[in-house]
mmCIF file of C-alpha atoms in Angstrom:
data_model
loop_
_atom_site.group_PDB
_atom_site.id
_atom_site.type_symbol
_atom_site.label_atom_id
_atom_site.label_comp_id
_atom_site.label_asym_id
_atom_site.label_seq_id
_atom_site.Cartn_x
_atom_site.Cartn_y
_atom_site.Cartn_z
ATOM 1 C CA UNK A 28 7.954 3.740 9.507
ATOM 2 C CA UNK A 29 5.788 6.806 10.677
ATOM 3 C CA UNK A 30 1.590 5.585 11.477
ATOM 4 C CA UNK A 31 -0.848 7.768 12.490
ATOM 5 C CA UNK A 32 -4.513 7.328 13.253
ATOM 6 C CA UNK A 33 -7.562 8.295 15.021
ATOM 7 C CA UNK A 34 -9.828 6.407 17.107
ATOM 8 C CA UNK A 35 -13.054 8.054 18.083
ATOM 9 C CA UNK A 36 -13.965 4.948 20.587
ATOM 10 C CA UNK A 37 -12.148 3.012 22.775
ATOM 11 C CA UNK A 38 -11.633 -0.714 21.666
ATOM 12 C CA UNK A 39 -13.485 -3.540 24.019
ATOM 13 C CA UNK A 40 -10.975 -5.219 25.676
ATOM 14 C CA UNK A 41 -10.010 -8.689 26.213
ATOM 15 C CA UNK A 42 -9.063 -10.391 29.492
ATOM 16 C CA UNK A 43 -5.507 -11.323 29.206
ATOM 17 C CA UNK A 44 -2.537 -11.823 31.223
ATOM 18 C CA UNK A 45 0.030 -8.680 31.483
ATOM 19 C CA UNK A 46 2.848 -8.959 29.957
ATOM 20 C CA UNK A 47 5.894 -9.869 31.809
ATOM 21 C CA UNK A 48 9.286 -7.874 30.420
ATOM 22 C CA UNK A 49 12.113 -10.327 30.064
ATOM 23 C CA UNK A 50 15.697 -8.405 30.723
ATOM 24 C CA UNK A 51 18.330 -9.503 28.514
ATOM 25 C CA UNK A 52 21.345 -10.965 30.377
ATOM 26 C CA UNK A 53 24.110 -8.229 30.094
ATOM 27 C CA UNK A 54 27.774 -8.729 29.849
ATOM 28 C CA UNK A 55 30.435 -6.158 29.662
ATOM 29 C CA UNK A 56 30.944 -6.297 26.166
ATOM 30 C CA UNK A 57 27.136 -6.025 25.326
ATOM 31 C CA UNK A 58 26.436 -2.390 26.993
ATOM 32 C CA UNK A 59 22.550 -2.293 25.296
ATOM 33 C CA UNK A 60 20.285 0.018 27.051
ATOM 34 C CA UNK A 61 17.276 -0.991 28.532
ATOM 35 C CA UNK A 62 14.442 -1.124 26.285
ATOM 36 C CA UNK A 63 10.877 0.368 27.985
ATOM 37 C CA UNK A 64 8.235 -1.872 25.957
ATOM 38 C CA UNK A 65 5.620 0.809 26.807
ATOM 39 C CA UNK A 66 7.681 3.105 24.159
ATOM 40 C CA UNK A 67 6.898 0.564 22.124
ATOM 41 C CA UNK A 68 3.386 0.183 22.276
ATOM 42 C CA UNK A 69 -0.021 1.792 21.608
ATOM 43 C CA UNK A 70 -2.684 0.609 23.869
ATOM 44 C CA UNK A 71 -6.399 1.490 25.407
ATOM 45 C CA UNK A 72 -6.651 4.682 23.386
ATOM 46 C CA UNK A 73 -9.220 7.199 22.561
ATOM 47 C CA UNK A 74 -10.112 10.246 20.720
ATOM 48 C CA UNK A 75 -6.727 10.760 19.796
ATOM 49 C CA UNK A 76 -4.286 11.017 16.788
ATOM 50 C CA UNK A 77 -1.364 9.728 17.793
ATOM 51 C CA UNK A 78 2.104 8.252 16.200
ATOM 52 C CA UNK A 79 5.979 8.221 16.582
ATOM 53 C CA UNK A 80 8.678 10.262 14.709
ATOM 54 C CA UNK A 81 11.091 8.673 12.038
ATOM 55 C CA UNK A 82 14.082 6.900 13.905
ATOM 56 C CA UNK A 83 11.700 6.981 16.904
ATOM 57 C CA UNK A 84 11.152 2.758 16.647
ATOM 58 C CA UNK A 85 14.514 2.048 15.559
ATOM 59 C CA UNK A 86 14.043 -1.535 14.379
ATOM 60 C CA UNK A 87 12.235 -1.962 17.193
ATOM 61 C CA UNK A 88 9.500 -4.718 17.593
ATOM 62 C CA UNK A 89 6.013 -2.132 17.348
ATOM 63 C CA UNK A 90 2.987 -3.095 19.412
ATOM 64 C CA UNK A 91 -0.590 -1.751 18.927
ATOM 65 C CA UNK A 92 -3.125 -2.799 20.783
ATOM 66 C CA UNK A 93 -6.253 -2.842 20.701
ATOM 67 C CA UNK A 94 -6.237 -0.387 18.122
ATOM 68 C CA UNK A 95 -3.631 -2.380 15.479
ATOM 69 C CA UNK A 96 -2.791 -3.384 12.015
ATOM 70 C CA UNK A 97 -4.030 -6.362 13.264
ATOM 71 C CA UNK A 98 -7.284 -5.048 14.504
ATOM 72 C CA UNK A 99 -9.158 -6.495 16.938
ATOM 73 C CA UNK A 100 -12.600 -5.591 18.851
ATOM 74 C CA UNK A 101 -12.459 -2.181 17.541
ATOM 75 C CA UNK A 102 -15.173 0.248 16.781
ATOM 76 C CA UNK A 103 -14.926 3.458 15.035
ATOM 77 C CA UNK A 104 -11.389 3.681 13.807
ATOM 78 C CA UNK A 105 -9.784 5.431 10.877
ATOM 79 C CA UNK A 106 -5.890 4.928 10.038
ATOM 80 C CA UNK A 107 -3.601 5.802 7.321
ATOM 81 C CA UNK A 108 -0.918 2.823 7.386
ATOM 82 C CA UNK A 109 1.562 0.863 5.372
ATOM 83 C CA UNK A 110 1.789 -2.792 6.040
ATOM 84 C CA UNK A 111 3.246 -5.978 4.667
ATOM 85 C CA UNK A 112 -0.353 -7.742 6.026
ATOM 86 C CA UNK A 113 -3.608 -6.435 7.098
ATOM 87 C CA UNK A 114 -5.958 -8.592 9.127
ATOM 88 C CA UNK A 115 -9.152 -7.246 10.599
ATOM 89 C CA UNK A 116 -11.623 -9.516 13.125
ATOM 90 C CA UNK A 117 -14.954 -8.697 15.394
ATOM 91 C CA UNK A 118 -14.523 -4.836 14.270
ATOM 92 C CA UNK A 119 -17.164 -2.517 13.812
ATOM 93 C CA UNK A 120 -17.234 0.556 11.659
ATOM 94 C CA UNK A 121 -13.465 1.298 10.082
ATOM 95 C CA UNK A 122 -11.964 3.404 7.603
ATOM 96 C CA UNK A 123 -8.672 2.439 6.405
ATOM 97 C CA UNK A 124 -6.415 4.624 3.666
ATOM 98 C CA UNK A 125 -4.362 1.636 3.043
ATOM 99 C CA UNK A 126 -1.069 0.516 0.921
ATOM 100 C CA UNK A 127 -0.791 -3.637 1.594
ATOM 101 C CA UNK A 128 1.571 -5.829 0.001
ATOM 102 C CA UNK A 129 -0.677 -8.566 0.788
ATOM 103 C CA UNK A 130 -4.405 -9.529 0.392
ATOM 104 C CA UNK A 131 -6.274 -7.536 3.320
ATOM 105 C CA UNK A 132 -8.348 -10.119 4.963
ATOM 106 C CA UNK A 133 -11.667 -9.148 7.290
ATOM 107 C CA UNK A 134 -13.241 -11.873 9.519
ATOM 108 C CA UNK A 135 -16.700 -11.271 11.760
ATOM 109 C CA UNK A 136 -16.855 -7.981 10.800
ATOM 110 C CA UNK A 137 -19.470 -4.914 9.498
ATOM 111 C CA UNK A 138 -18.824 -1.933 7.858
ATOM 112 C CA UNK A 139 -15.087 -1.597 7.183
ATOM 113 C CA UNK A 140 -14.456 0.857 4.422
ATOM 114 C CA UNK A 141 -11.113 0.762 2.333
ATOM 115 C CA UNK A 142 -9.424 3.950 0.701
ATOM 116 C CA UNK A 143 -5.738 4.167 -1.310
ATOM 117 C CA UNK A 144 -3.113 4.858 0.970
ATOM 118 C CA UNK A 145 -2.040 8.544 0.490
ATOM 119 C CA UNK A 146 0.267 9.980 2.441
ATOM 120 C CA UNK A 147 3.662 12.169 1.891
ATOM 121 C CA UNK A 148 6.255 13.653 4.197
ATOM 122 C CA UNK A 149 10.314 13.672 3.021
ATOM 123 C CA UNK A 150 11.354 10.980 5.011
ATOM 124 C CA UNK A 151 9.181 8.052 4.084
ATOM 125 C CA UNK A 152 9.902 6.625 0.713
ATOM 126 C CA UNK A 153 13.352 5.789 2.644
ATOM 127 C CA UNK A 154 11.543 4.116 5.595
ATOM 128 C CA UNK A 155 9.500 2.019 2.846
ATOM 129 C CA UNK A 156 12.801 1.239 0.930
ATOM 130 C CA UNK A 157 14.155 -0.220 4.717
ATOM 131 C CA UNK A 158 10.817 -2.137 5.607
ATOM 132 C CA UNK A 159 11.316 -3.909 2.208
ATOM 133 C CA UNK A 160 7.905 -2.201 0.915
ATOM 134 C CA UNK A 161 7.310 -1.236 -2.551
ATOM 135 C CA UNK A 162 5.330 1.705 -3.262
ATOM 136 C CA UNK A 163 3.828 -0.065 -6.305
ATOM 137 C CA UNK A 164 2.789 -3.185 -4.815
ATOM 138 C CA UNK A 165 -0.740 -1.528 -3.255
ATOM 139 C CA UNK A 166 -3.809 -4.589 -2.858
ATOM 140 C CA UNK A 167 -5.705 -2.348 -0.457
ATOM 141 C CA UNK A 168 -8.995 -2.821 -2.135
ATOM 142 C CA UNK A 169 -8.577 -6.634 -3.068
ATOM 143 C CA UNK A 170 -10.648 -7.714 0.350
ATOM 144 C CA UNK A 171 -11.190 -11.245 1.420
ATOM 145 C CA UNK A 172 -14.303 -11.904 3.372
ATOM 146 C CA UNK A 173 -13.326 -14.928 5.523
ATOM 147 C CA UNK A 174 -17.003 -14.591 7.148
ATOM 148 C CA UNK A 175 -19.607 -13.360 4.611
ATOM 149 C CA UNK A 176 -23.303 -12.813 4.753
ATOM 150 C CA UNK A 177 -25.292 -13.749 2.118
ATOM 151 C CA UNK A 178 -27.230 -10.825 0.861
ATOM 152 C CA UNK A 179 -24.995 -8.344 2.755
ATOM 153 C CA UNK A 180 -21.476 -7.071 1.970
ATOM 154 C CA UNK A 181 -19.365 -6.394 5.070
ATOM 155 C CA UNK A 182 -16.996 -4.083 3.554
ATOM 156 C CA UNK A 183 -17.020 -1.185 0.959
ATOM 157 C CA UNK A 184 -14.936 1.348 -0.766
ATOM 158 C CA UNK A 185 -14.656 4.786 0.440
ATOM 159 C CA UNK A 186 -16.016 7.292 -2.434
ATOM 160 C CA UNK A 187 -12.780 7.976 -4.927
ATOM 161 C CA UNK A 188 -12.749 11.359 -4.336
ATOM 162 C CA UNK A 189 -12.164 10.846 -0.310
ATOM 163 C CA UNK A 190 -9.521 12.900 1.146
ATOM 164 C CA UNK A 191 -7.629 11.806 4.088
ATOM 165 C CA UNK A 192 -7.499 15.069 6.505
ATOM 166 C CA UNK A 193 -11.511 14.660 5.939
ATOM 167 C CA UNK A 194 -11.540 11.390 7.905
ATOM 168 C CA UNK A 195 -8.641 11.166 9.807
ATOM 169 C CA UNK A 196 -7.366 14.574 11.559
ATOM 170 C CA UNK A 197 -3.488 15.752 10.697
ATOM 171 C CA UNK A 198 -1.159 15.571 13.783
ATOM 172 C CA UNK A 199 -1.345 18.888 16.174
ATOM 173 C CA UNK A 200 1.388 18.018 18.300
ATOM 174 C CA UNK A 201 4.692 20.455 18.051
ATOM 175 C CA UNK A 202 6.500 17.113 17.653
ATOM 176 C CA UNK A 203 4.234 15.579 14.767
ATOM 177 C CA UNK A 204 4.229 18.629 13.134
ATOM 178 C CA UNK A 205 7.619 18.762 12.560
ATOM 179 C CA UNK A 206 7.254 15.720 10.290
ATOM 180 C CA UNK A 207 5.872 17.607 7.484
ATOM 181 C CA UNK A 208 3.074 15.319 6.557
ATOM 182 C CA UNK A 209 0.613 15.989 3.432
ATOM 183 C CA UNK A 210 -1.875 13.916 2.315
ATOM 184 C CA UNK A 211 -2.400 15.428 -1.372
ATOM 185 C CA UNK A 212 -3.026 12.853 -3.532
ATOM 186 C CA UNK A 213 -0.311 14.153 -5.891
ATOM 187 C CA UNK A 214 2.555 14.199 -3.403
ATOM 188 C CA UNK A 215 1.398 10.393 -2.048
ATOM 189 C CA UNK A 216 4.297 8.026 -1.722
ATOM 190 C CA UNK A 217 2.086 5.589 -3.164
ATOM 191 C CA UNK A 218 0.503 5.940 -6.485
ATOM 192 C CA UNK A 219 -3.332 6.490 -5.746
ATOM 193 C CA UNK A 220 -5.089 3.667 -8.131
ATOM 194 C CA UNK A 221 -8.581 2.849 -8.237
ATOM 195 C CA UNK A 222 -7.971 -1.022 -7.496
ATOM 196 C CA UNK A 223 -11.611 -3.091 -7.804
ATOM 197 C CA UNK A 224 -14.048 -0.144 -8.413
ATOM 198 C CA UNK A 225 -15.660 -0.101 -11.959
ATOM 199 C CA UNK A 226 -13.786 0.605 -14.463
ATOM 200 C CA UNK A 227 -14.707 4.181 -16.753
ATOM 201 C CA UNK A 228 -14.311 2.588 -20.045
ATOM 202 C CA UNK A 229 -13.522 -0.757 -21.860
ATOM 203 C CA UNK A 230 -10.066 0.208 -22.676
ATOM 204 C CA UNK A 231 -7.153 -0.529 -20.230
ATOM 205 C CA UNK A 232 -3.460 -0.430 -21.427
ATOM 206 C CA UNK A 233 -0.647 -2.050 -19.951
ATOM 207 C CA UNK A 234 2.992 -0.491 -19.531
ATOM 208 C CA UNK A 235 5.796 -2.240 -18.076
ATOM 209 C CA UNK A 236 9.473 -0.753 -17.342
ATOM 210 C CA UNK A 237 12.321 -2.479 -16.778
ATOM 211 C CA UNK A 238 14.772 -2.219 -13.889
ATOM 212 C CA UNK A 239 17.291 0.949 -14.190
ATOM 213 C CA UNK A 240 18.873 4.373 -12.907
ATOM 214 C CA UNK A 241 15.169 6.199 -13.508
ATOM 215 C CA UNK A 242 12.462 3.569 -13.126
ATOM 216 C CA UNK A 243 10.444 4.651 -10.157
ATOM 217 C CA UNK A 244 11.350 8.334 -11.651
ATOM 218 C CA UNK A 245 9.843 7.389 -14.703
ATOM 219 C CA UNK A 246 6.982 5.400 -13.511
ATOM 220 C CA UNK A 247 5.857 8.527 -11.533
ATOM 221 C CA UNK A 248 5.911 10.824 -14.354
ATOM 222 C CA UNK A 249 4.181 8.808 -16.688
ATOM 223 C CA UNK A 250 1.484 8.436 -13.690
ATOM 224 C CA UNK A 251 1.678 11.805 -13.638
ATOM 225 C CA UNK A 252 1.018 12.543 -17.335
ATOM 226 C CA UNK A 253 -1.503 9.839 -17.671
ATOM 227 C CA UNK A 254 -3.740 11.165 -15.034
ATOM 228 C CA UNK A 255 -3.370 14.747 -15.965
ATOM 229 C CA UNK A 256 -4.640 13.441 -19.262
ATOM 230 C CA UNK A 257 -7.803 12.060 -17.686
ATOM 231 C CA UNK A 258 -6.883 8.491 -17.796
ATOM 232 C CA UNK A 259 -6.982 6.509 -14.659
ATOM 233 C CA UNK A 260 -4.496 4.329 -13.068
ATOM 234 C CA UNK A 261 -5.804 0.821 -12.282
ATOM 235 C CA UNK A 262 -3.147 -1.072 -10.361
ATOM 236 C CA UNK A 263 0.466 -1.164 -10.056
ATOM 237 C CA UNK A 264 2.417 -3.899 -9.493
ATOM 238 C CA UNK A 265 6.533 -4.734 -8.948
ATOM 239 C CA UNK A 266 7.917 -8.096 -9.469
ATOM 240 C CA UNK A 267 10.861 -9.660 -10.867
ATOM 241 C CA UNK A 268 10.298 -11.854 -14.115
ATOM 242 C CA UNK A 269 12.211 -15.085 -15.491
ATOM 243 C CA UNK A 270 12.818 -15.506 -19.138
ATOM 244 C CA UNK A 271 9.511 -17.764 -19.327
ATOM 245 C CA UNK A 272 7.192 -15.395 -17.540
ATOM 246 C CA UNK A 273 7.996 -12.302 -20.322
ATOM 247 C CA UNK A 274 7.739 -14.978 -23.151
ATOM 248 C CA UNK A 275 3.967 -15.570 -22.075
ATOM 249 C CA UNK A 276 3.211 -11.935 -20.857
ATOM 250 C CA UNK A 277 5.081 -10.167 -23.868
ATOM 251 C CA UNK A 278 5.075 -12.909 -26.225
ATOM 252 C CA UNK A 279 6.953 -12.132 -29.815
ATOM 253 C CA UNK A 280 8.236 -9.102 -28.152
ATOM 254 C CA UNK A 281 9.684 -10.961 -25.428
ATOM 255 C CA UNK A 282 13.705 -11.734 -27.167
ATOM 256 C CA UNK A 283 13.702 -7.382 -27.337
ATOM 257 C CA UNK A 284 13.049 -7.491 -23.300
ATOM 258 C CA UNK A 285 15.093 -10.812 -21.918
ATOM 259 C CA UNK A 286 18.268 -9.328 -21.305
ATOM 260 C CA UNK A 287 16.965 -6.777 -19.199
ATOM 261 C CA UNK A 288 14.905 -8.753 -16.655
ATOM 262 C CA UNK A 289 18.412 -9.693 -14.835
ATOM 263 C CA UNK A 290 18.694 -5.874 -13.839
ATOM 264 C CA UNK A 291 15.397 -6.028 -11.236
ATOM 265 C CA UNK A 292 11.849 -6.345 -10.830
ATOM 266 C CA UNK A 293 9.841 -4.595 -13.329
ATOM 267 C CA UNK A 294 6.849 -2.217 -12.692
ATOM 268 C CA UNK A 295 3.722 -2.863 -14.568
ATOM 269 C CA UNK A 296 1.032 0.045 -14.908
ATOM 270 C CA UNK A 297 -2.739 -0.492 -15.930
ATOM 271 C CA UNK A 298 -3.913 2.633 -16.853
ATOM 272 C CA UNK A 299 -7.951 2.669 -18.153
ATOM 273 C CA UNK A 300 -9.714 5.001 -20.235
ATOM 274 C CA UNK A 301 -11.365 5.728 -23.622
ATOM 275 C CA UNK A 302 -8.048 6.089 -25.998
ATOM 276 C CA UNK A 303 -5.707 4.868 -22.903
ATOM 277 C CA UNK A 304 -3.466 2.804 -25.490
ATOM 278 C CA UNK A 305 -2.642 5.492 -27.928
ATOM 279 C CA UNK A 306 -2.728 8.064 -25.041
ATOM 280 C CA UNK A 307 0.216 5.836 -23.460
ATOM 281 C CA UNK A 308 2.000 5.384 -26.718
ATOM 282 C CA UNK A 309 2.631 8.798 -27.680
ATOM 283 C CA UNK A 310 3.738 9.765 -24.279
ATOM 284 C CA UNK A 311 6.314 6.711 -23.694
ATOM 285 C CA UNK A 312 7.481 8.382 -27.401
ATOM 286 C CA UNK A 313 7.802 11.752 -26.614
ATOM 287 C CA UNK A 314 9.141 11.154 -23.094
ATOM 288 C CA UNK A 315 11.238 8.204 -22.635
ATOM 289 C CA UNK A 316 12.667 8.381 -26.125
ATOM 290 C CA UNK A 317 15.123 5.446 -26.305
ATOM 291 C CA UNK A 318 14.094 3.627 -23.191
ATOM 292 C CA UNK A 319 12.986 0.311 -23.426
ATOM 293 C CA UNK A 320 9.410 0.025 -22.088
ATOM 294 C CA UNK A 321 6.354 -2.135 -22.890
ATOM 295 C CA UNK A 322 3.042 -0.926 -23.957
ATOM 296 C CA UNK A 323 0.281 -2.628 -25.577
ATOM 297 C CA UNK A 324 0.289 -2.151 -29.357
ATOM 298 C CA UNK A 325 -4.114 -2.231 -29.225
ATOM 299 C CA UNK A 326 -7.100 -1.441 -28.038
ATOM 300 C CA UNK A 327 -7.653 -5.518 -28.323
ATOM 301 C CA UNK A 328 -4.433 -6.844 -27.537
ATOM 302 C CA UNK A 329 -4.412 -4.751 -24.284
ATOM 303 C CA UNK A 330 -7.260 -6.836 -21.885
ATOM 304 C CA UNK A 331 -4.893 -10.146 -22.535
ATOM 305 C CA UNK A 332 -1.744 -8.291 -22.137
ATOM 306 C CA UNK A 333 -2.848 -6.900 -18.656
ATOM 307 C CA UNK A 334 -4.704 -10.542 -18.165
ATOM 308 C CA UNK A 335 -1.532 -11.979 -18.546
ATOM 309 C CA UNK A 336 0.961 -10.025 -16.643
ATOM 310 C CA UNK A 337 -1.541 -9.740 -13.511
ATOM 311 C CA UNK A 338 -2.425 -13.275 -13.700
ATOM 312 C CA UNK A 339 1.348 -14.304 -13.312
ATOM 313 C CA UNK A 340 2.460 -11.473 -10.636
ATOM 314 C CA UNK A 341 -0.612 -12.615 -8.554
ATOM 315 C CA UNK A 342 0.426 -16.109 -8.346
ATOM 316 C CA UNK A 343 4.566 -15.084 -8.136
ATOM 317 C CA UNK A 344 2.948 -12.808 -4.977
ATOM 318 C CA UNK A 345 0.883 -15.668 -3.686
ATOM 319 C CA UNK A 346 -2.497 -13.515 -3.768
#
């Protein structure tokens, strides 16, 4: 999967042995080539934007150092990256456009600001599909503090209109160029939600589709319709459901939805905004006319329906 970042400082470094490359013992019916770990790796950099092309890593085991998804002693960093985890420890002064499967986790750190991963160019909703990433399973601005300060917060939220190209600076290389990259929040890969910041009103709505030929395709338009409506999308979440996990999320409605939870995960939508319920309802209608999806029949039903389904995909996600 394509990264790309900038880092205006170079990272302290660590004293630490160099690595010694191990060589494979060949035979003549394993003809590998040699592997160069320092294709491999980024390390010691500064003031750059940097990255590698799609089918550049090739499976390959990634290193970055100094500078990683695991960062380390770093000052003044800003990424755009796709993870399954996200660890940060003795960093100063980040900004991260993230998409995280997992709970991000900071430790002895200041000033680390979290965005929504946005990011588009053809090939990557492929490359997520082979790193076993879902575009809808995005906890970039659920933060855990192992080291917290009373009085003082060590991370934030980058402002919700933040756009990526203004923080960190599009590849200029002939070579990255060629990978098409745009960082409109429309195009992203991954929906752009607004995670833990405040919600605009006290009416959410929850939506849940059900594995099939069109369900990403239909997730994204209703996103699509939703926001160009002036609702806001919450969180998004992807996770396969036993018959006693849609009896408590969907309760009496549960026996119209059972025989479709053996076809896949489903992908639940919280959506927030004065007249979000009814706003969702008469698209799902009008649009997806004879597709089975759940939406929350009220303005009160909806806070226990989305209650409910988060609760149980946070715990089935171990988050």
């Amino acid at each position: 999967m394509g990264c790309f970042f900038s880092k205006r400082r170079k990272a302290e470094k660590e004293s630490q042995p160099e690595d010694e490359e191990v060589q494979p013992k060949q035979y003549s019916w394993d003809q590998r080539e040699k592997v160069d770990l320092k294709d491999y790796m980024f390390s010691g950099l500064k003031d750059v934007t940097v990255g590698r092309l799609p089918g550049k890593v090739a499976g390959q085991q990634f290193l970055i150092q100094d500078c990683s998804v695991f960062f380390r002693n770093c000052r003044d960093c800003k990424c755009a990256l796709a993870c399954q985890q996200f660890r940060v420890r003795d960093c100063r002064k980040l900004e991260v456009f993230l998409c995280c499967a997992t709970q991000p986790i900071i430790e002895s750190s200041t000033n680390i600001k979290f965005s929504c991963f946005q990011w588009y160019y053809p090939e990557l909703a492929f490359q997520f599909k082979d790193a076993g990433l879902s575009i809808f399973n995005n906890t970039w601005s659920n933060i855990h503090d192992f080291t917290p300060v009373s009085g003082e917060r060590n991370w934030s939220l980058l402002p919700e209109d933040a756009v990526v190209q203004d923080h960190i600076p599009l590849p200029t290389t002939e070579e990255l160029k060629a990978v098409r990259v745009s960082t409109e929040a429309s195009r992203s890969i991954v929906p752009v939600s607004r995670g833990q910041r405040q919600k605009s009103s006290d009416e959410s709505c929850l939506v849940v589709l059900f594995a099939g030929d069109y369900t990403i395709a239909n997730a994204r338009k209703l996103i699509d319709e939703m926001v160009a409506k002036g609702f806001f999308l919450v969180q998004t979440k992807e996770v396969s459901m036993k018959a006693e996990d849609a009896q408590r999320v969907f309760h009496e409605k549960a026996p119209d939805f059972l025989p479709l939870l053996n076809k896949g995960p489903v992908i639940a939508l919280e959506f927030n905004g004065d007249g979000a319920v009814e706003g969702c309802q008469l698209i799902v209608n009008e649009t997806f006319r004879g597709t089975k999806i759940f939406v929350s029949e009220s303005k009160e039903t909806a806070p226990g329906d989305v209650d409910s389904f988060y609760n149980f995909a946070d715990i089935q996600m171990g988050i």
